mmCIF file of C-alpha atoms in Angstrom:
data_model
loop_
_atom_site.group_PDB
_atom_site.id
_atom_site.type_symbol
_atom_site.label_atom_id
_atom_site.label_comp_id
_atom_site.label_asym_id
_atom_site.label_seq_id
_atom_site.Cartn_x
_atom_site.Cartn_y
_atom_site.Cartn_z
ATOM 1 C CA MET A 9 0.000 0.000 0.000
ATOM 2 C CA THR A 10 1.303 3.429 -0.959
ATOM 3 C CA LEU A 11 1.028 6.153 1.650
ATOM 4 C CA SER A 12 -0.105 9.655 0.770
ATOM 5 C CA GLY A 13 2.075 12.641 1.561
ATOM 6 C CA ASN A 14 -0.301 13.575 4.373
ATOM 7 C CA GLN A 15 -0.075 10.089 5.906
ATOM 8 C CA LYS A 16 3.737 10.204 5.752
ATOM 9 C CA ARG A 17 3.749 13.634 7.424
ATOM 10 C CA LYS A 18 1.466 12.376 10.220
ATOM 11 C CA MET A 19 3.713 9.363 10.765
ATOM 12 C CA LYS A 20 6.783 11.626 11.047
ATOM 13 C CA SER A 21 4.943 13.842 13.515
ATOM 14 C CA ALA A 22 3.953 10.778 15.548
ATOM 15 C CA ALA A 23 7.566 9.557 15.499
ATOM 16 C CA ARG A 24 8.665 12.858 17.049
ATOM 17 C CA LEU A 25 6.107 12.506 19.844
ATOM 18 C CA TYR A 26 7.154 8.900 20.442
ATOM 19 C CA ALA A 27 10.828 9.944 20.490
ATOM 20 C CA VAL A 28 10.144 12.432 23.287
ATOM 21 C CA GLN A 29 8.282 9.736 25.225
ATOM 22 C CA ALA A 30 11.099 7.244 24.678
ATOM 23 C CA LEU A 31 13.829 9.672 25.777
ATOM 24 C CA TYR A 32 11.776 10.561 28.845
ATOM 25 C CA GLN A 33 11.340 6.862 29.645
ATOM 26 C CA MET A 34 15.063 6.231 29.236
ATOM 27 C CA GLU A 35 15.888 8.996 31.689
ATOM 28 C CA GLN A 36 13.321 7.810 34.229
ATOM 29 C CA THR A 37 14.052 4.072 34.068
ATOM 30 C CA GLY A 38 17.675 3.795 32.982
ATOM 31 C CA GLN A 39 16.718 1.646 29.993
ATOM 32 C CA THR A 40 19.031 1.603 26.994
ATOM 33 C CA VAL A 41 18.166 3.068 23.629
ATOM 34 C CA ASP A 42 17.832 -0.444 22.205
ATOM 35 C CA GLN A 43 15.451 -1.587 24.948
ATOM 36 C CA VAL A 44 13.215 1.445 24.520
ATOM 37 C CA ARG A 45 13.327 1.261 20.727
ATOM 38 C CA VAL A 46 12.131 -2.349 20.737
ATOM 39 C CA GLU A 47 9.381 -1.613 23.269
ATOM 40 C CA PHE A 48 8.046 1.323 21.276
ATOM 41 C CA LEU A 49 8.205 -0.396 17.906
ATOM 42 C CA ASP A 50 6.619 -3.588 19.225
ATOM 43 C CA PHE A 51 3.998 -2.177 21.595
ATOM 44 C CA ARG A 52 3.549 1.604 21.488
ATOM 45 C CA PHE A 53 3.230 2.324 17.759
ATOM 46 C CA GLY A 54 -0.448 1.766 16.952
ATOM 47 C CA GLU A 55 -1.300 0.964 20.584
ATOM 48 C CA GLN A 56 -5.032 0.591 21.158
ATOM 49 C CA PHE A 57 -6.965 1.860 24.134
ATOM 50 C CA ASP A 58 -10.663 1.438 24.892
ATOM 51 C CA ASP A 59 -11.835 4.044 22.423
ATOM 52 C CA TYR A 60 -8.632 5.348 20.876
ATOM 53 C CA GLU A 61 -5.841 3.997 18.710
ATOM 54 C CA MET A 62 -2.393 5.580 18.604
ATOM 55 C CA ILE A 63 -1.137 6.345 15.118
ATOM 56 C CA GLU A 64 1.687 4.350 13.609
ATOM 57 C CA GLY A 65 4.922 6.300 13.622
ATOM 58 C CA ASP A 66 7.659 6.497 11.029
ATOM 59 C CA THR A 67 10.059 3.873 12.389
ATOM 60 C CA ALA A 68 13.108 5.264 10.593
ATOM 61 C CA VAL A 69 12.546 8.795 11.915
ATOM 62 C CA PHE A 70 11.875 7.492 15.438
ATOM 63 C CA THR A 71 14.965 5.273 15.487
ATOM 64 C CA LYS A 72 17.212 8.024 14.117
ATOM 65 C CA LEU A 73 15.914 10.631 16.567
ATOM 66 C CA ILE A 74 16.458 8.568 19.693
ATOM 67 C CA SER A 75 19.840 7.248 18.539
ATOM 68 C CA ASP A 76 21.067 10.691 17.505
ATOM 69 C CA ALA A 77 19.769 12.236 20.739
ATOM 70 C CA VAL A 78 21.718 9.715 22.806
ATOM 71 C CA ASN A 79 24.866 9.857 20.666
ATOM 72 C CA ASN A 80 24.923 13.676 20.609
ATOM 73 C CA GLN A 81 23.476 14.370 24.053
ATOM 74 C CA ALA A 82 26.379 16.470 25.348
ATOM 75 C CA LEU A 83 26.351 18.738 22.286
ATOM 76 C CA ILE A 84 22.547 19.030 22.339
ATOM 77 C CA ASP A 85 22.450 19.758 26.082
ATOM 78 C CA GLN A 86 25.080 22.489 25.645
ATOM 79 C CA MET A 87 23.048 24.054 22.827
ATOM 80 C CA THR A 88 19.933 23.863 24.998
ATOM 81 C CA ASP A 89 21.737 25.463 27.940
ATOM 82 C CA ARG A 90 22.745 28.392 25.712
ATOM 83 C CA GLY A 91 19.068 28.842 24.812
ATOM 84 C CA LEU A 92 17.941 28.833 28.444
ATOM 85 C CA VAL A 93 18.384 31.554 31.029
ATOM 86 C CA ALA A 94 21.382 31.142 33.297
ATOM 87 C CA GLU A 95 19.243 30.438 36.353
ATOM 88 C CA TRP A 96 17.544 27.477 34.635
ATOM 89 C CA PRO A 97 20.112 25.148 33.056
ATOM 90 C CA ILE A 98 18.866 21.984 31.375
ATOM 91 C CA GLY A 99 19.305 19.966 34.557
ATOM 92 C CA ARG A 100 16.680 22.098 36.323
ATOM 93 C CA ILE A 101 13.921 22.005 33.727
ATOM 94 C CA ASP A 102 11.055 19.537 33.554
ATOM 95 C CA SER A 103 12.219 16.116 32.352
ATOM 96 C CA THR A 104 9.580 16.039 29.595
ATOM 97 C CA LEU A 105 10.938 19.320 28.228
ATOM 98 C CA ARG A 106 14.477 18.008 28.534
ATOM 99 C CA ALA A 107 13.501 14.974 26.425
ATOM 100 C CA LEU A 108 11.798 17.258 23.914
ATOM 101 C CA PHE A 109 14.862 19.487 23.560
ATOM 102 C CA ARG A 110 17.066 16.431 23.085
ATOM 103 C CA ALA A 111 14.846 14.984 20.349
ATOM 104 C CA ALA A 112 14.499 18.349 18.606
ATOM 105 C CA GLY A 113 18.216 19.024 18.979
ATOM 106 C CA ALA A 114 18.988 15.672 17.396
ATOM 107 C CA GLU A 115 16.866 16.570 14.398
ATOM 108 C CA LEU A 116 18.463 20.005 14.153
ATOM 109 C CA VAL A 117 22.048 18.735 14.184
ATOM 110 C CA GLN A 118 21.676 15.396 12.391
ATOM 111 C CA SER A 119 19.065 15.860 9.657
ATOM 112 C CA ASP A 120 18.257 18.026 6.695
ATOM 113 C CA THR A 121 14.748 18.862 7.940
ATOM 114 C CA PRO A 122 14.306 22.645 7.657
ATOM 115 C CA PRO A 123 14.781 24.262 11.090
ATOM 116 C CA LYS A 124 11.418 26.013 10.952
ATOM 117 C CA VAL A 125 9.717 22.635 10.417
ATOM 118 C CA VAL A 126 11.571 21.158 13.404
ATOM 119 C CA ILE A 127 10.520 24.082 15.584
ATOM 120 C CA THR A 128 6.868 23.890 14.502
ATOM 121 C CA GLU A 129 6.708 20.119 14.959
ATOM 122 C CA PHE A 130 8.213 20.152 18.445
ATOM 123 C CA VAL A 131 6.116 23.121 19.582
ATOM 124 C CA ASP A 132 3.137 20.934 18.612
ATOM 125 C CA VAL A 133 4.604 18.119 20.728
ATOM 126 C CA ALA A 134 4.932 20.543 23.649
ATOM 127 C CA HIS A 135 1.253 21.449 23.268
ATOM 128 C CA ALA A 136 0.386 17.742 23.339
ATOM 129 C CA PHE A 137 2.121 17.311 26.706
ATOM 130 C CA PHE A 138 1.194 20.721 28.163
ATOM 131 C CA PRO A 139 -2.126 21.696 26.544
ATOM 132 C CA ARG A 140 -2.947 24.509 28.963
ATOM 133 C CA GLY A 141 0.505 25.831 29.780
ATOM 134 C CA LYS A 142 2.950 28.376 28.461
ATOM 135 C CA GLU A 143 5.452 25.667 27.574
ATOM 136 C CA GLY A 144 4.732 25.990 23.842
ATOM 137 C CA ARG A 145 6.034 29.564 23.773
ATOM 138 C CA PHE A 146 8.995 28.582 25.940
ATOM 139 C CA VAL A 147 9.843 25.660 23.627
ATOM 140 C CA ASN A 148 9.498 27.921 20.585
ATOM 141 C CA ALA A 149 11.966 30.443 22.020
ATOM 142 C CA VAL A 150 14.568 27.884 23.085
ATOM 143 C CA LEU A 151 14.331 25.904 19.826
ATOM 144 C CA ASP A 152 14.618 29.102 17.792
ATOM 145 C CA HIS A 153 17.872 29.861 19.607
ATOM 146 C CA MET A 154 19.129 26.306 19.126
ATOM 147 C CA ALA A 155 18.186 26.272 15.443
ATOM 148 C CA ARG A 156 19.932 29.568 14.718
ATOM 149 C CA GLU A 157 23.078 28.157 16.332
ATOM 150 C CA ALA A 158 22.928 24.746 14.651
ATOM 151 C CA ARG A 159 21.642 25.787 11.217
ATOM 152 C CA PRO A 160 21.913 29.567 10.692
ATOM 153 C CA GLU A 161 21.563 29.073 6.925
ATOM 154 C CA GLY A 162 17.992 27.931 7.531
ATOM 155 C CA PHE A 163 16.884 31.462 8.419
#
């Protein structure tokens, strides 16, 4: 079956959300990237609840994001710290946001996705986790800073 462009886009978006969840889970449980990858690909993608079914994610995008986030964590965390105020380094922010910045940072430094697309996609992820908060604006500001550092040609 051939997927439409819209279906492919939705699967990439879902992979970004799953990557944030996986990185969060790794930090909380100490699981390895391989353990979390297998769990998500086998059980989380397309997971069904009583009245809701999770969308299938793009497995290649998901795998690359979590691997790149782990392999480039020091660089990504330093970029994130430069985008945060001095009083709130990455170690002091919410662990969900930390996972989000790591996934987004991985895409910024290790892919050819336009920076503005990365920012928009991960701001949407922030809204999914914090639907009533100001985190979306905060994520937008920090990712804009990170993107201008990592890929200034994209602006």
